Short mmCIF file of the C-alpha atoms (twelve columns), coordinates in Angstrom:
data_MODEL
# 
_entry.id   MODEL 
# 
loop_
_atom_site.group_PDB 
_atom_site.id 
_atom_site.type_symbol 
_atom_site.label_atom_id 
_atom_site.label_alt_id 
_atom_site.label_comp_id 
_atom_site.label_asym_id 
_atom_site.label_seq_id 
_atom_site.Cartn_x 
_atom_site.Cartn_y 
_atom_site.Cartn_z 
_atom_site.pdbx_PDB_model_num 
ATOM 1   C CA . UNK A 1   104.617 94.329  124.762 1 
ATOM 2   C CA . UNK A 2   106.822 91.844  126.162 1 
ATOM 3   C CA . UNK A 3   109.394 90.548  124.059 1 
ATOM 4   C CA . UNK A 4   108.855 87.187  125.429 1 
ATOM 5   C CA . UNK A 5   105.642 86.692  123.811 1 
ATOM 6   C CA . UNK A 6   104.480 84.648  120.956 1 
ATOM 7   C CA . UNK A 7   103.641 85.923  117.647 1 
ATOM 8   C CA . UNK A 8   99.335  84.922  118.487 1 
ATOM 9   C CA . UNK A 9   99.926  87.016  121.506 1 
ATOM 10  C CA . UNK A 10  101.623 90.124  120.063 1 
ATOM 11  C CA . UNK A 11  98.558  90.084  117.426 1 
ATOM 12  C CA . UNK A 12  96.482  89.894  120.183 1 
ATOM 13  C CA . UNK A 13  97.469  92.680  121.789 1 
ATOM 14  C CA . UNK A 14  98.202  94.696  118.258 1 
ATOM 15  C CA . UNK A 15  94.335  94.131  117.584 1 
ATOM 16  C CA . UNK A 16  93.457  95.369  121.222 1 
ATOM 17  C CA . UNK A 17  95.639  98.687  120.697 1 
ATOM 18  C CA . UNK A 18  93.726  99.148  117.316 1 
ATOM 19  C CA . UNK A 19  90.467  98.793  118.136 1 
ATOM 20  C CA . UNK A 20  91.044  101.017 121.499 1 
ATOM 21  C CA . UNK A 21  92.596  103.677 118.547 1 
ATOM 22  C CA . UNK A 22  89.999  103.804 116.627 1 
ATOM 23  C CA . UNK A 23  86.974  103.885 119.324 1 
ATOM 24  C CA . UNK A 24  88.860  106.859 120.573 1 
ATOM 25  C CA . UNK A 25  89.538  108.951 117.216 1 
ATOM 26  C CA . UNK A 26  86.642  111.002 116.088 1 
ATOM 27  C CA . UNK A 27  86.140  110.879 112.289 1 
ATOM 28  C CA . UNK A 28  86.467  107.768 110.176 1 
ATOM 29  C CA . UNK A 29  89.782  106.141 110.125 1 
ATOM 30  C CA . UNK A 30  91.341  105.430 106.810 1 
ATOM 31  C CA . UNK A 31  94.390  103.162 108.054 1 
ATOM 32  C CA . UNK A 32  95.654  101.572 111.125 1 
ATOM 33  C CA . UNK A 33  99.199  100.242 111.361 1 
ATOM 34  C CA . UNK A 34  100.787 99.133  114.386 1 
ATOM 35  C CA . UNK A 35  104.046 97.389  114.730 1 
ATOM 36  C CA . UNK A 36  105.561 95.613  117.565 1 
ATOM 37  C CA . UNK A 37  108.889 94.199  116.550 1 
ATOM 38  C CA . UNK A 38  108.735 92.342  113.124 1 
ATOM 39  C CA . UNK A 39  104.897 91.850  113.465 1 
ATOM 40  C CA . UNK A 40  102.507 94.370  111.831 1 
ATOM 41  C CA . UNK A 41  99.088  94.795  112.091 1 
ATOM 42  C CA . UNK A 42  97.502  96.814  109.280 1 
ATOM 43  C CA . UNK A 43  93.648  97.354  109.049 1 
ATOM 44  C CA . UNK A 44  92.793  99.911  106.012 1 
ATOM 45  C CA . UNK A 45  89.128  100.596 105.023 1 
ATOM 46  C CA . UNK A 46  89.065  101.385 101.281 1 
ATOM 47  C CA . UNK A 47  84.989  102.476 100.932 1 
ATOM 48  C CA . UNK A 48  82.789  103.458 103.831 1 
ATOM 49  C CA . UNK A 49  79.909  102.103 102.338 1 
ATOM 50  C CA . UNK A 50  81.408  98.210  102.943 1 
ATOM 51  C CA . UNK A 51  82.450  96.683  106.184 1 
ATOM 52  C CA . UNK A 52  85.963  97.060  107.343 1 
ATOM 53  C CA . UNK A 53  88.046  94.032  106.617 1 
ATOM 54  C CA . UNK A 54  89.504  91.918  109.257 1 
ATOM 55  C CA . UNK A 55  93.432  92.697  110.434 1 
ATOM 56  C CA . UNK A 56  95.789  91.189  109.157 1 
ATOM 57  C CA . UNK A 57  98.946  90.273  110.786 1 
ATOM 58  C CA . UNK A 58  102.516 89.897  108.412 1 
ATOM 59  C CA . UNK A 59  106.027 89.811  109.368 1 
ATOM 60  C CA . UNK A 60  108.384 92.275  107.934 1 
ATOM 61  C CA . UNK A 61  110.717 90.713  105.020 1 
ATOM 62  C CA . UNK A 62  114.546 91.165  105.824 1 
ATOM 63  C CA . UNK A 63  115.124 94.851  103.570 1 
ATOM 64  C CA . UNK A 64  115.627 94.475  100.239 1 
ATOM 65  C CA . UNK A 65  119.834 95.510  99.422  1 
ATOM 66  C CA . UNK A 66  119.225 98.986  97.300  1 
ATOM 67  C CA . UNK A 67  121.094 99.854  94.418  1 
ATOM 68  C CA . UNK A 68  123.034 102.881 94.539  1 
ATOM 69  C CA . UNK A 69  122.285 105.238 91.473  1 
ATOM 70  C CA . UNK A 70  125.390 106.211 89.468  1 
ATOM 71  C CA . UNK A 71  124.928 110.211 91.212  1 
ATOM 72  C CA . UNK A 72  124.606 109.734 94.913  1 
ATOM 73  C CA . UNK A 73  121.402 110.967 96.622  1 
ATOM 74  C CA . UNK A 74  123.245 113.761 98.420  1 
ATOM 75  C CA . UNK A 75  124.651 114.937 94.946  1 
ATOM 76  C CA . UNK A 76  121.490 115.173 92.975  1 
ATOM 77  C CA . UNK A 77  119.065 117.835 93.344  1 
ATOM 78  C CA . UNK A 78  115.937 115.825 95.594  1 
ATOM 79  C CA . UNK A 79  112.153 116.776 96.503  1 
ATOM 80  C CA . UNK A 80  112.113 116.370 100.234 1 
ATOM 81  C CA . UNK A 81  109.963 115.846 102.976 1 
ATOM 82  C CA . UNK A 82  108.472 118.805 104.344 1 
ATOM 83  C CA . UNK A 83  106.937 117.203 107.128 1 
ATOM 84  C CA . UNK A 84  107.467 113.923 109.187 1 
ATOM 85  C CA . UNK A 85  104.634 111.646 108.108 1 
ATOM 86  C CA . UNK A 86  103.378 109.173 105.838 1 
ATOM 87  C CA . UNK A 87  104.090 109.630 101.677 1 
ATOM 88  C CA . UNK A 88  101.500 109.080 99.065  1 
ATOM 89  C CA . UNK A 89  102.469 108.889 95.395  1 
ATOM 90  C CA . UNK A 90  98.741  109.993 94.306  1 
ATOM 91  C CA . UNK A 91  96.220  112.380 95.310  1 
ATOM 92  C CA . UNK A 92  93.864  108.953 96.595  1 
ATOM 93  C CA . UNK A 93  94.027  105.390 96.735  1 
ATOM 94  C CA . UNK A 94  94.056  103.877 93.156  1 
ATOM 95  C CA . UNK A 95  94.689  107.410 91.169  1 
ATOM 96  C CA . UNK A 96  97.207  108.045 88.811  1 
ATOM 97  C CA . UNK A 97  100.739 108.852 90.981  1 
ATOM 98  C CA . UNK A 98  101.598 113.157 90.654  1 
ATOM 99  C CA . UNK A 99  104.986 111.763 88.980  1 
ATOM 100 C CA . UNK A 100 106.214 109.381 87.305  1 
ATOM 101 C CA . UNK A 101 110.006 108.706 86.391  1 
ATOM 102 C CA . UNK A 102 110.901 110.524 83.182  1 
ATOM 103 C CA . UNK A 103 108.260 113.170 84.059  1 
ATOM 104 C CA . UNK A 104 109.742 116.790 84.387  1 
ATOM 105 C CA . UNK A 105 108.671 119.003 86.827  1 
ATOM 106 C CA . UNK A 106 108.602 122.473 87.583  1 
ATOM 107 C CA . UNK A 107 109.384 124.685 90.578  1 
ATOM 108 C CA . UNK A 108 105.720 124.441 92.321  1 
ATOM 109 C CA . UNK A 109 104.617 121.215 91.041  1 
ATOM 110 C CA . UNK A 110 102.658 119.150 93.386  1 
ATOM 111 C CA . UNK A 111 104.616 115.448 93.230  1 
ATOM 112 C CA . UNK A 112 102.834 114.013 96.273  1 
ATOM 113 C CA . UNK A 113 101.748 114.207 99.529  1 
ATOM 114 C CA . UNK A 114 102.827 114.123 103.000 1 
ATOM 115 C CA . UNK A 115 100.374 113.071 105.921 1 
ATOM 116 C CA . UNK A 116 101.366 114.209 109.015 1 
ATOM 117 C CA . UNK A 117 98.216  113.998 112.357 1 
ATOM 118 C CA . UNK A 118 95.056  113.527 109.507 1 
ATOM 119 C CA . UNK A 119 96.211  116.720 107.550 1 
ATOM 120 C CA . UNK A 120 97.472  116.102 104.003 1 
ATOM 121 C CA . UNK A 121 100.421 118.397 103.211 1 
ATOM 122 C CA . UNK A 122 101.399 118.627 99.594  1 
ATOM 123 C CA . UNK A 123 105.103 118.271 98.573  1 
ATOM 124 C CA . UNK A 124 106.145 120.290 95.858  1 
ATOM 125 C CA . UNK A 125 109.185 120.465 93.983  1 
ATOM 126 C CA . UNK A 126 111.427 123.547 94.749  1 
ATOM 127 C CA . UNK A 127 113.653 123.395 91.191  1 
ATOM 128 C CA . UNK A 128 112.814 122.433 87.857  1 
ATOM 129 C CA . UNK A 129 113.792 118.784 86.786  1 
ATOM 130 C CA . UNK A 130 113.213 115.020 85.319  1 
ATOM 131 C CA . UNK A 131 112.357 112.550 87.532  1 
ATOM 132 C CA . UNK A 132 115.261 109.886 87.749  1 
ATOM 133 C CA . UNK A 133 113.863 108.206 90.693  1 
ATOM 134 C CA . UNK A 134 111.583 107.387 93.750  1 
ATOM 135 C CA . UNK A 135 113.286 107.352 96.090  1 
ATOM 136 C CA . UNK A 136 110.340 106.249 98.664  1 
ATOM 137 C CA . UNK A 137 107.478 103.268 97.963  1 
ATOM 138 C CA . UNK A 138 103.737 104.643 98.249  1 
ATOM 139 C CA . UNK A 139 102.752 104.555 101.962 1 
ATOM 140 C CA . UNK A 140 105.873 104.746 103.473 1 
ATOM 141 C CA . UNK A 141 106.693 106.775 106.857 1 
ATOM 142 C CA . UNK A 142 109.129 109.621 106.352 1 
ATOM 143 C CA . UNK A 143 111.235 111.847 107.968 1 
ATOM 144 C CA . UNK A 144 111.563 115.986 107.973 1 
ATOM 145 C CA . UNK A 145 113.550 116.652 104.992 1 
ATOM 146 C CA . UNK A 146 114.002 112.770 103.718 1 
ATOM 147 C CA . UNK A 147 114.853 112.924 100.211 1 
ATOM 148 C CA . UNK A 148 111.172 111.578 98.502  1 
ATOM 149 C CA . UNK A 149 112.466 112.311 94.407  1 
ATOM 150 C CA . UNK A 150 115.279 112.386 93.075  1 
ATOM 151 C CA . UNK A 151 115.969 114.919 89.822  1 
ATOM 152 C CA . UNK A 152 118.205 115.506 87.116  1 
ATOM 153 C CA . UNK A 153 118.303 119.378 86.531  1 
ATOM 154 C CA . UNK A 154 117.101 120.413 82.875  1 
ATOM 155 C CA . UNK A 155 118.955 120.931 80.229  1 
ATOM 156 C CA . UNK A 156 118.615 123.942 77.580  1 
ATOM 157 C CA . UNK A 157 116.951 121.180 75.537  1 
ATOM 158 C CA . UNK A 158 114.759 120.084 77.757  1 
ATOM 159 C CA . UNK A 159 111.089 120.714 78.045  1 
# 
């Protein structure tokens, strides 16, 4: 997309790309998100029996400043992304998250999902701990080995 294009032209281009992409993919598509600069086109289908909603465009707001926790992320144990993809906190839209702040997790417990190339990859805790912070919002892209959930190691009196 050209840097000189206006918002309507960018949106039209993204819409064309989305239609072409959905038409070329095999099987049902649940979500499409395309970005050109600050313009984002996102289409999501929640129920295959209902017609697809009209595409909506938005301009991403400026990122909110993040307040650093008392212990830097690098110094605390964390559950990390096993692959590059999209992080989901729950098994399906509208369902309760796998874990929440304050929950105790055990090694091997599923704490999220990373979708990569239409495959749902379980994210499991590598060690026991208490969830102190969810570091990535639901539905956001993640990189390989990115910290997703910060843990506090369990002490003798913890569960």
